[in-house]
mmCIF file of C-alpha atoms and ligand atoms in Angstrom:
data_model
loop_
_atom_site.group_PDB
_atom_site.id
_atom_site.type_symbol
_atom_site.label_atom_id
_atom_site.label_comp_id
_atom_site.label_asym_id
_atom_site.label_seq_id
_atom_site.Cartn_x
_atom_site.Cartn_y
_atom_site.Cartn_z
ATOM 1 C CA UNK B 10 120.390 107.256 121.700
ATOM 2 C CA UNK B 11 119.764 108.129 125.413
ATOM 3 C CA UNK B 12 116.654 107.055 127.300
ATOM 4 C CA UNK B 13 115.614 110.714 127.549
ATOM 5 C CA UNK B 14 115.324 111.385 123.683
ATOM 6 C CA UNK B 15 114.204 108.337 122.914
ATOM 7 C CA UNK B 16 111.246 109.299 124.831
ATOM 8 C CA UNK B 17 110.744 112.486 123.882
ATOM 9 C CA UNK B 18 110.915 111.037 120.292
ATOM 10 C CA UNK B 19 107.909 108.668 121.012
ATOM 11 C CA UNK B 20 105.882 111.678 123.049
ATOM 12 C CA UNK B 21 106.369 113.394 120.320
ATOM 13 C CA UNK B 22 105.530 110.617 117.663
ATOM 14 C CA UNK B 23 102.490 109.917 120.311
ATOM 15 C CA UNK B 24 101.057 112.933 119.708
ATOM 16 C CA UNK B 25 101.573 112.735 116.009
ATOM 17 C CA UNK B 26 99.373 109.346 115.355
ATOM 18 C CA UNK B 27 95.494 111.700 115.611
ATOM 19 C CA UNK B 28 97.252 113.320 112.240
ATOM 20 C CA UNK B 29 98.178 110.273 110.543
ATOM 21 C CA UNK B 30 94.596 109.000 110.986
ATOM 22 C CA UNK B 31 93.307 112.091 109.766
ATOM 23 C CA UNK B 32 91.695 113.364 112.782
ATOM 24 C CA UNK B 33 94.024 116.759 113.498
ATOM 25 C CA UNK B 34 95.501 118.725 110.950
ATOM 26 C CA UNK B 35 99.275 118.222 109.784
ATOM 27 C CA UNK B 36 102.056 120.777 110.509
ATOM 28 C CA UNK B 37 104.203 122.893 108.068
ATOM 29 C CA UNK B 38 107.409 121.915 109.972
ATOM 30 C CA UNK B 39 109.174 120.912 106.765
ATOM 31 C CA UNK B 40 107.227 123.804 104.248
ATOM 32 C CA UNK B 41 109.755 124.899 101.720
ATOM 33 C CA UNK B 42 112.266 121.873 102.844
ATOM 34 C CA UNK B 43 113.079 118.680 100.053
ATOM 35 C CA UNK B 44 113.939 115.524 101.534
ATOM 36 C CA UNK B 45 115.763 112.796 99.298
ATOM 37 C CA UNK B 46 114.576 109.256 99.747
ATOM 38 C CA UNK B 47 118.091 106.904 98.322
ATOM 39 C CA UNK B 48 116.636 103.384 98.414
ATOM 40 C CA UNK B 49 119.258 101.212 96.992
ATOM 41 C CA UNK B 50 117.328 98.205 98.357
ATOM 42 C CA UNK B 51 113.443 97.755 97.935
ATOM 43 C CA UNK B 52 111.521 99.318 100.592
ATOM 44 C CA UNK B 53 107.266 99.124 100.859
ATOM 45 C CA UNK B 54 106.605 100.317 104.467
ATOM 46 C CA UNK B 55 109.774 102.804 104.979
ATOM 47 C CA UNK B 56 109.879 104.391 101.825
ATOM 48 C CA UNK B 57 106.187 105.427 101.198
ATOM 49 C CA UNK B 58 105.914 105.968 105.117
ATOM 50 C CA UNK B 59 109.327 108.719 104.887
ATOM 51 C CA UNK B 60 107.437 109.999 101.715
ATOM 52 C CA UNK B 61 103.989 110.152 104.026
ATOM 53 C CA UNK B 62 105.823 112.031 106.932
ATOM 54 C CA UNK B 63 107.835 114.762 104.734
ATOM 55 C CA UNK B 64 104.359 115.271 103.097
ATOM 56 C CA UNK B 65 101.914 115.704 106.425
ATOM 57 C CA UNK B 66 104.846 118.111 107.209
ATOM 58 C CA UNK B 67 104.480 120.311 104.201
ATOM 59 C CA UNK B 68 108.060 119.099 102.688
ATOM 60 C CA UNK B 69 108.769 117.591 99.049
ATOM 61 C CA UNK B 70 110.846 114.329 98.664
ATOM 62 C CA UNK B 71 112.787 113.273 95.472
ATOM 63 C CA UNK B 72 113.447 109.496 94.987
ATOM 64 C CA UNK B 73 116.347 107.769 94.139
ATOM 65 C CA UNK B 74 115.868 103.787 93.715
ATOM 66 C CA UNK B 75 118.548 101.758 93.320
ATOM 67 C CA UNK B 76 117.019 100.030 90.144
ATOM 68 C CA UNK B 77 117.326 103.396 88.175
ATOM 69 C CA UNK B 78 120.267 105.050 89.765
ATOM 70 C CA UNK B 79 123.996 105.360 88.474
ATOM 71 C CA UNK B 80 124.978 102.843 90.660
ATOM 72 C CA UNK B 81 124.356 100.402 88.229
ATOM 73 C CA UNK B 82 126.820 101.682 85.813
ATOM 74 C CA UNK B 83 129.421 101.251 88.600
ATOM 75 C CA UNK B 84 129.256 104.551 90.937
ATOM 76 C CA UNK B 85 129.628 104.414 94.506
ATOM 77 C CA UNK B 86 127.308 104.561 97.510
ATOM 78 C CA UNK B 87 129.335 107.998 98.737
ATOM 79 C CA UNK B 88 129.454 109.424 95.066
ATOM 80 C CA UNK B 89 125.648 108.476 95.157
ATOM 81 C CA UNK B 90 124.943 110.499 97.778
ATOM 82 C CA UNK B 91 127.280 113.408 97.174
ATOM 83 C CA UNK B 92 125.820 114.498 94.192
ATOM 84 C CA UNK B 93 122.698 114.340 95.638
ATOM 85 C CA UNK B 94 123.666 116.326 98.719
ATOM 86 C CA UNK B 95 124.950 119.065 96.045
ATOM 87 C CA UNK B 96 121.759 119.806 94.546
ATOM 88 C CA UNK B 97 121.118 121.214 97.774
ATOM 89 C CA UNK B 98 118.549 119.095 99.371
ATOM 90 C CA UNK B 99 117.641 119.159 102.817
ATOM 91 C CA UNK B 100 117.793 115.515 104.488
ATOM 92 C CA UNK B 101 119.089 112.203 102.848
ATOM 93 C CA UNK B 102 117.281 109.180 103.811
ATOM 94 C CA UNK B 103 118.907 105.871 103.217
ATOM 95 C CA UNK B 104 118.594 102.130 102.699
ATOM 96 C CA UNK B 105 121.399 100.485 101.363
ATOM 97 C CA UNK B 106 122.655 96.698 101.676
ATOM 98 C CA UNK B 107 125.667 98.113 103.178
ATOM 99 C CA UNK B 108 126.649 97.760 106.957
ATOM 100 C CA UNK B 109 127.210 100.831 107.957
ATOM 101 C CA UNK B 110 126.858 102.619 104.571
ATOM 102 C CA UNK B 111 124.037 105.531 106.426
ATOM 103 C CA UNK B 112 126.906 106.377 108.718
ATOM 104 C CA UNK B 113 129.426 106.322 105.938
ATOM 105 C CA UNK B 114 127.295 109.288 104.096
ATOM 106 C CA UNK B 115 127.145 111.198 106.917
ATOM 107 C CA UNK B 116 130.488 111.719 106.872
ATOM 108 C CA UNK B 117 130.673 112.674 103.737
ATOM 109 C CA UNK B 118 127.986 115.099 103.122
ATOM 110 C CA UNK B 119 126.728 118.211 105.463
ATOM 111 C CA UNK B 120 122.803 117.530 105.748
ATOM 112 C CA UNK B 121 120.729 115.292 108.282
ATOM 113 C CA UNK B 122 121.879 111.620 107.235
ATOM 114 C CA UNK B 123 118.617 109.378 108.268
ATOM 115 C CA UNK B 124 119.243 105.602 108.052
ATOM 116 C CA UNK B 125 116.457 103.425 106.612
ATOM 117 C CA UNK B 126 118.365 100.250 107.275
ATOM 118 C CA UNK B 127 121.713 99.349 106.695
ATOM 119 C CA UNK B 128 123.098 95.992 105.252
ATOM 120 C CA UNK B 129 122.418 93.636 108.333
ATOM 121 C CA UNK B 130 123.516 96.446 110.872
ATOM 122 C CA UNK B 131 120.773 98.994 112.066
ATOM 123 C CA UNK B 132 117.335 99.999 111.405
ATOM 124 C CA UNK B 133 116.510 103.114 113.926
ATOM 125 C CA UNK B 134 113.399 104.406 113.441
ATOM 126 C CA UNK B 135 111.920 100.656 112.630
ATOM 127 C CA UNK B 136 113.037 100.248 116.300
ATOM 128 C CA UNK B 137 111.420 103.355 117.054
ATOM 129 C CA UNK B 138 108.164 102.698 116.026
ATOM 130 C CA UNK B 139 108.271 99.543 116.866
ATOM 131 C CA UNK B 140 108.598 101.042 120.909
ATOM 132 C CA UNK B 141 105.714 103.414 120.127
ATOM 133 C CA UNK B 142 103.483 100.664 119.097
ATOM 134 C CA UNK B 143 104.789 98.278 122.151
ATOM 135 C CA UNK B 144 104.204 101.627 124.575
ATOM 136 C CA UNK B 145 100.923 103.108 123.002
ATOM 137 C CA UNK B 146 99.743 99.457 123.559
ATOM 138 C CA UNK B 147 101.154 99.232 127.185
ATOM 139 C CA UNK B 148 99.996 102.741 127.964
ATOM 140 C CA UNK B 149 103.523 103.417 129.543
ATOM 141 C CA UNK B 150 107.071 104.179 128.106
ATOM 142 C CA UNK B 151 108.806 102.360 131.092
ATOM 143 C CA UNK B 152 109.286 98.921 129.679
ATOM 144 C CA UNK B 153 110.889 97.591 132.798
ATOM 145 C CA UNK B 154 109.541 94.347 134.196
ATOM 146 C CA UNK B 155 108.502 93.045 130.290
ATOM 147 C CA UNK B 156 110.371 90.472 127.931
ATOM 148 C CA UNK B 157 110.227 91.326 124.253
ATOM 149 C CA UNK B 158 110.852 87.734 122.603
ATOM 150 C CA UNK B 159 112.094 88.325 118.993
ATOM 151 C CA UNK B 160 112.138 85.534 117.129
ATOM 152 C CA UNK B 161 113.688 84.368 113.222
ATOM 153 C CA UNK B 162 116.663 85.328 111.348
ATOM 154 C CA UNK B 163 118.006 87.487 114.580
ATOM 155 C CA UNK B 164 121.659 87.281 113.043
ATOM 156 C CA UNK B 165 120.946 88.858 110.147
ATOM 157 C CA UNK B 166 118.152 90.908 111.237
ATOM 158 C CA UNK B 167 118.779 94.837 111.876
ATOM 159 C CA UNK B 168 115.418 95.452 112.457
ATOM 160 C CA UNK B 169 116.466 92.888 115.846
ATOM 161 C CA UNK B 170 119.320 94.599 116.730
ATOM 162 C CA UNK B 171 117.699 98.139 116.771
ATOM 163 C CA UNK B 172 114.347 96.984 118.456
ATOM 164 C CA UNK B 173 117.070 95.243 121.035
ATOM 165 C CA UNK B 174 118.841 98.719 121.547
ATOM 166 C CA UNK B 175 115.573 100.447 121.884
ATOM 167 C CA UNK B 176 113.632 97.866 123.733
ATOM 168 C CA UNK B 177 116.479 97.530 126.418
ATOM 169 C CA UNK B 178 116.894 101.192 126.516
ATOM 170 C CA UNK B 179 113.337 101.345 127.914
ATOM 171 C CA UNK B 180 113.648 99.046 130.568
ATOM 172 C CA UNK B 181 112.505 95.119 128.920
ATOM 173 C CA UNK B 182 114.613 92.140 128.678
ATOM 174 C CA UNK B 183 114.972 91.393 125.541
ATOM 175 C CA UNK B 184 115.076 87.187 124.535
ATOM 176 C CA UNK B 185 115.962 86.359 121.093
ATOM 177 C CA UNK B 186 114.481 82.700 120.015
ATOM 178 C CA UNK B 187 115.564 81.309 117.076
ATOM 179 C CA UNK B 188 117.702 77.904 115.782
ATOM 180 C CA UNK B 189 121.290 78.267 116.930
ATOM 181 C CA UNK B 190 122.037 79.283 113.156
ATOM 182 C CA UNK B 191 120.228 82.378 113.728
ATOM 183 C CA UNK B 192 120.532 82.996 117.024
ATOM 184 C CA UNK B 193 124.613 82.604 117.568
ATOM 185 C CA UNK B 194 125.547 82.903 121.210
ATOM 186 C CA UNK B 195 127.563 85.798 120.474
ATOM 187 C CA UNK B 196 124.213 87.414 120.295
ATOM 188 C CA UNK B 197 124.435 87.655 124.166
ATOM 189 C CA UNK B 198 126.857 90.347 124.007
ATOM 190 C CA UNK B 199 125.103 92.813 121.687
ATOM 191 C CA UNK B 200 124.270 95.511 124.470
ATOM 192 C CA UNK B 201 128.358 95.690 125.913
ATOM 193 C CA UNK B 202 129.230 98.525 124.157
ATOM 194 C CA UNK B 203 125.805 100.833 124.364
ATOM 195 C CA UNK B 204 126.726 102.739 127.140
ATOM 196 C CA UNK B 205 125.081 102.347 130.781
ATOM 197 C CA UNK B 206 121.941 103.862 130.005
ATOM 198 C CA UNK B 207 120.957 100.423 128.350
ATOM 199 C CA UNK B 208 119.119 98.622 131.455
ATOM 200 C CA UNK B 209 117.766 95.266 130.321
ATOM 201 C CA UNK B 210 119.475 92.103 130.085
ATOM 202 C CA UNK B 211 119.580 89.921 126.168
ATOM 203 C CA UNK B 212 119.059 85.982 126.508
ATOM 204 C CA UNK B 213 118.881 83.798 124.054
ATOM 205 C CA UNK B 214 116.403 80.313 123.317
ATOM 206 C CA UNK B 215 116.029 77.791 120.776
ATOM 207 C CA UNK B 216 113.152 76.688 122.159
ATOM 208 C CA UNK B 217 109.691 78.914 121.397
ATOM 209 C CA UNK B 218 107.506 76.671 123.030
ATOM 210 C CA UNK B 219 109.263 76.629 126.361
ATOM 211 C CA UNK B 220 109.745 81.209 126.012
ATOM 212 C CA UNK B 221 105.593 81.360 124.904
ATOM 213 C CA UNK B 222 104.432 81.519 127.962
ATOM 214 C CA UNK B 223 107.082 84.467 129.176
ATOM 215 C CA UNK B 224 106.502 86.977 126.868
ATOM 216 C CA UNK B 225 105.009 90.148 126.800
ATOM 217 C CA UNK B 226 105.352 90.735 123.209
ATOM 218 C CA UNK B 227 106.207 88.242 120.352
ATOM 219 C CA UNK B 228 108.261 89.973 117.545
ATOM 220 C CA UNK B 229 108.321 87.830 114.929
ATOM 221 C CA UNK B 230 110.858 87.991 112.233
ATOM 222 C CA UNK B 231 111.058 87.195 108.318
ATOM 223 C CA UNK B 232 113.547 84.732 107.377
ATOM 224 C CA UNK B 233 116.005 86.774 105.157
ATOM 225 C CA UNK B 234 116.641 84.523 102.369
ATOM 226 C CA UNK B 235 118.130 87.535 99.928
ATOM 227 C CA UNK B 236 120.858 87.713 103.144
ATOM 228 C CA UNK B 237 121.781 83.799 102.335
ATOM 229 C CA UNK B 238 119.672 82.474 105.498
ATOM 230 C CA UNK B 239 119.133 78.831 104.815
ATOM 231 C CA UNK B 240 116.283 76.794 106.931
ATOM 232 C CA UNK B 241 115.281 73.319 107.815
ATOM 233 C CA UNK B 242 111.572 71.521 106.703
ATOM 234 C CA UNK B 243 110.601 72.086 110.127
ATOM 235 C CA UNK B 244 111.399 75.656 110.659
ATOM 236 C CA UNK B 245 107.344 76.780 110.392
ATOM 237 C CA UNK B 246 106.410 73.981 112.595
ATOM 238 C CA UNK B 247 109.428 75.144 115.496
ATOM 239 C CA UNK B 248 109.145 78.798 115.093
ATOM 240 C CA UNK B 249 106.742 79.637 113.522
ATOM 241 C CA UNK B 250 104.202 81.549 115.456
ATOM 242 C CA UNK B 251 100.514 79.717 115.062
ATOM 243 C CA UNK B 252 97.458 80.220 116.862
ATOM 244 C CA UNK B 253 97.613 77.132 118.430
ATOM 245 C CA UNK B 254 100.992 78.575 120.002
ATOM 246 C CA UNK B 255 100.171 81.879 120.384
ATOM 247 C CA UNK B 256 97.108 81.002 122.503
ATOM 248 C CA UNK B 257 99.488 80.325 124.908
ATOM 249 C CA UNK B 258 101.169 83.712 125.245
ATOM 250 C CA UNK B 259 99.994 85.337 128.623
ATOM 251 C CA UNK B 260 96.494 87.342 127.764
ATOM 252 C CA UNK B 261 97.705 90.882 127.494
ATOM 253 C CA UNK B 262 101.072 90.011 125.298
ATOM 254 C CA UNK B 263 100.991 91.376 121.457
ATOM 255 C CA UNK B 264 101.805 89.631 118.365
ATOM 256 C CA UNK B 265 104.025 92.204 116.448
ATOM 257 C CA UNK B 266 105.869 91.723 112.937
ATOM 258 C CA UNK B 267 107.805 94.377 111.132
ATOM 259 C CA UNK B 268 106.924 93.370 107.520
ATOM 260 C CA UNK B 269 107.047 92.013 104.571
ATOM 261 C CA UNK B 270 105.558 88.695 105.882
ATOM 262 C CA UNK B 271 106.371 85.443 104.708
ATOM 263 C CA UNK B 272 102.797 84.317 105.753
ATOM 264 C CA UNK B 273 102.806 80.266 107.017
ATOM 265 C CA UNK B 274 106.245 80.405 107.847
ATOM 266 C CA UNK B 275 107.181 83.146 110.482
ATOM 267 C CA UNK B 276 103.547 84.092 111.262
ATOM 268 C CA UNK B 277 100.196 82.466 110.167
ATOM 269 C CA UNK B 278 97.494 84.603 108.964
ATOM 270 C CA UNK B 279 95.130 84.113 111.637
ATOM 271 C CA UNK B 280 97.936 85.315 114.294
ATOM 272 C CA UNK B 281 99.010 88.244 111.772
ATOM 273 C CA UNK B 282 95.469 89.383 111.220
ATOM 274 C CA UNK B 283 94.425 88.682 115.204
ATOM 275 C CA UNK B 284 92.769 90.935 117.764
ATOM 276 C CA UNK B 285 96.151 90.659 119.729
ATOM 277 C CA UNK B 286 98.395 91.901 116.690
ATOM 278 C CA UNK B 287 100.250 95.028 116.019
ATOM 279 C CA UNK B 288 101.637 94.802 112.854
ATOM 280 C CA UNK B 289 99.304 97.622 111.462
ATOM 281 C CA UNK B 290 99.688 99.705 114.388
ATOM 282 C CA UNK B 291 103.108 99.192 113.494
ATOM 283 C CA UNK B 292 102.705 101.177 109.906
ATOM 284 C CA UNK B 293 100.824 103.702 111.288
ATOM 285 C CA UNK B 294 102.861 104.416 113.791
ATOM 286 C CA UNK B 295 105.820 104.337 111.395
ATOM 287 C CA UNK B 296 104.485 107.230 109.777
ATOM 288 C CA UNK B 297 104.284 109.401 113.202
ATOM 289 C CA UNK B 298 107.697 108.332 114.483
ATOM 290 C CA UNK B 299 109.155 109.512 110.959
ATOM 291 C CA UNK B 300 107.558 112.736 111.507
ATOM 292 C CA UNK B 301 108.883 112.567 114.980
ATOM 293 C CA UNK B 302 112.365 112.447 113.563
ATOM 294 C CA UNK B 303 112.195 114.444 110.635
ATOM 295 C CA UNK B 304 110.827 117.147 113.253
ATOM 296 C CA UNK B 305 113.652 116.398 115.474
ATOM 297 C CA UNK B 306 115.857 117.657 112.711
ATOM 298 C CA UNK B 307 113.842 120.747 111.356
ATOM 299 C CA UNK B 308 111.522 121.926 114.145
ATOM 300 C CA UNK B 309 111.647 125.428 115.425
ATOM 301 C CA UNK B 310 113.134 123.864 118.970
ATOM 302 C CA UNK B 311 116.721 123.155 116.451
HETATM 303 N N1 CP R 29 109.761 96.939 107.848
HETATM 304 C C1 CP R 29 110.387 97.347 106.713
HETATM 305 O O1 CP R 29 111.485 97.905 106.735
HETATM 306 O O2 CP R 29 109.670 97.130 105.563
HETATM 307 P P1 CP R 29 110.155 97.557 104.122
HETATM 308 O O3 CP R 29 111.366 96.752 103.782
HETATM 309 O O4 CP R 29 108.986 97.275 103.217
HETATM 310 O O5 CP R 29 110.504 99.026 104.166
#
């Protein structure tokens, strides 16, 4: 995605948070329009936030979840969506466990594909509104100058790869902190192939303690056990993000988590729950960035 519509996508999600708070009245972009919401994996925050944002908009979404689907009897992500495609919906959004399975459907069906997260490869608009929570909370969309420091399971994380893409797009450096299990050099090479419009640099630590003090914003991230991450007894006590530790972030830096939380491991409750936390901005502005994109796709300027 180019600099210039990501931020067009988080003006236009901007001016889309006074409606998810209930203080401006929502738009008929999507009146008369049926989105389908396929979540092969569970979903709390994407799935009832897509269903939100096709609602404010005047649409209608169907759900398919993966516990009642056909796919259980043995039929295939690409059948899956094919036969939903035929009943003539408008938009497909996806989660699926496989890598690249959202870009897989959209080859094979002739409506807006929108990925909801991928396997351990992408998860766009989490990365979105994860930048329009970082820049409402900066008050600027030029994120040049600031270090994002993501921190967990970054190998099998794509909610770290897109916030990476997105973040670096922007302008920050992006450091991902983690044990060397989970943050492989190879790591270091994740913006080579994104085109030259991606300006800041990745590094990598294994030490939190010794990147506290440099960050802007602390992303912290879940350990993905269902994704066969294993840890050590002192994970919590290395990276985990306290308040002891995050007292010594620099006084304007957020504390930001994408969710679910595994609460006293990644993130303690009194740093989740903090005056200097995000991660319910974060929701709310997941439901404005979804309208954002579903507008993208069905606005009157398409
Ligand atoms: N952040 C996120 O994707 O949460 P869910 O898995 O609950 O959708």
């Amino acid at each position: 995605m180019s600099r210039d519509r990501m931020i067009g996508l988080l003006e236009s999600a901007a001016t889309l948070l006074p409606v998810v708070r209930g203080e401006m009245s929502p738009r008929g972009t999507l009146e008369g329009r049926i989105v389908a919401n396929l979540f092969l994996e569970n979903s709390t925050r994407t799935r009832v936030s897509f269903t939100v944002a096709t609602k404010r908009l005047g649409g209608q979404c169907v759900d398919l979840l993966g516990s009642t689907s056909s796919g259980s009897k043995g039929e295939s992500l690409v059948d899956t969506a094919r036969n939903v495609a035929a009943m003539g919906v408008d938009a497909i959004v996806v989660r699926c466990s496989a890598s690249g399975g959202a870009h897989l459907i959209a080859e094979h069906v002739d409506c807006p594909v929108i990925n909801a997260g991928d396997g351990m490869c992408e998860h766009p608009t989490q990365g979105l509104l994860d930048m329009l929570s970082l820049t409402q909370a900066f008050g600027t969309t030029d994120l040049s100058d600031r270090v994002i420091g993501i921190a967990g399971d970054i190998a099998r994380s794509r909610v770290a790869r897109s916030a990476a893409y997105a973040a670096s797009t922007l302008g920050a450096d992006v450091l991902f902190i983690g044990p060397p299990s989970m943050v492989p050099t190879s790591l270091l090479g994740l913006l080579d192939d994104c085109g030259s419009e991606k300006c800041g640099t990745i590094g990598i630590s294994h030490d939190l303690d010794a990147a506290i003090p440099m960050l802007d914003a602390a992303m912290m991230l879940r350990v993905q056990f269902e994704r066969g991450a294993a840890i050590t007894s002192d994970y919590a006590s290395q990276y985990g993000l306290t308040v002891s530790r995050a007292s010594r972030l620099p006084d304007h830096a957020v504390i930001m988590h994408p969710g679910p939380i595994n609460r006293g491991l990644e993130l303690d409750a009194e740093s989740a729950d903090g005056p200097r936390s995000l991660v319910m901005d974060q929701v709310t502005c997941g439901v404005a960035t979804r309208m954002a994109v579903l507008m993208e796709q069905f606005g009157p300027h398409v």
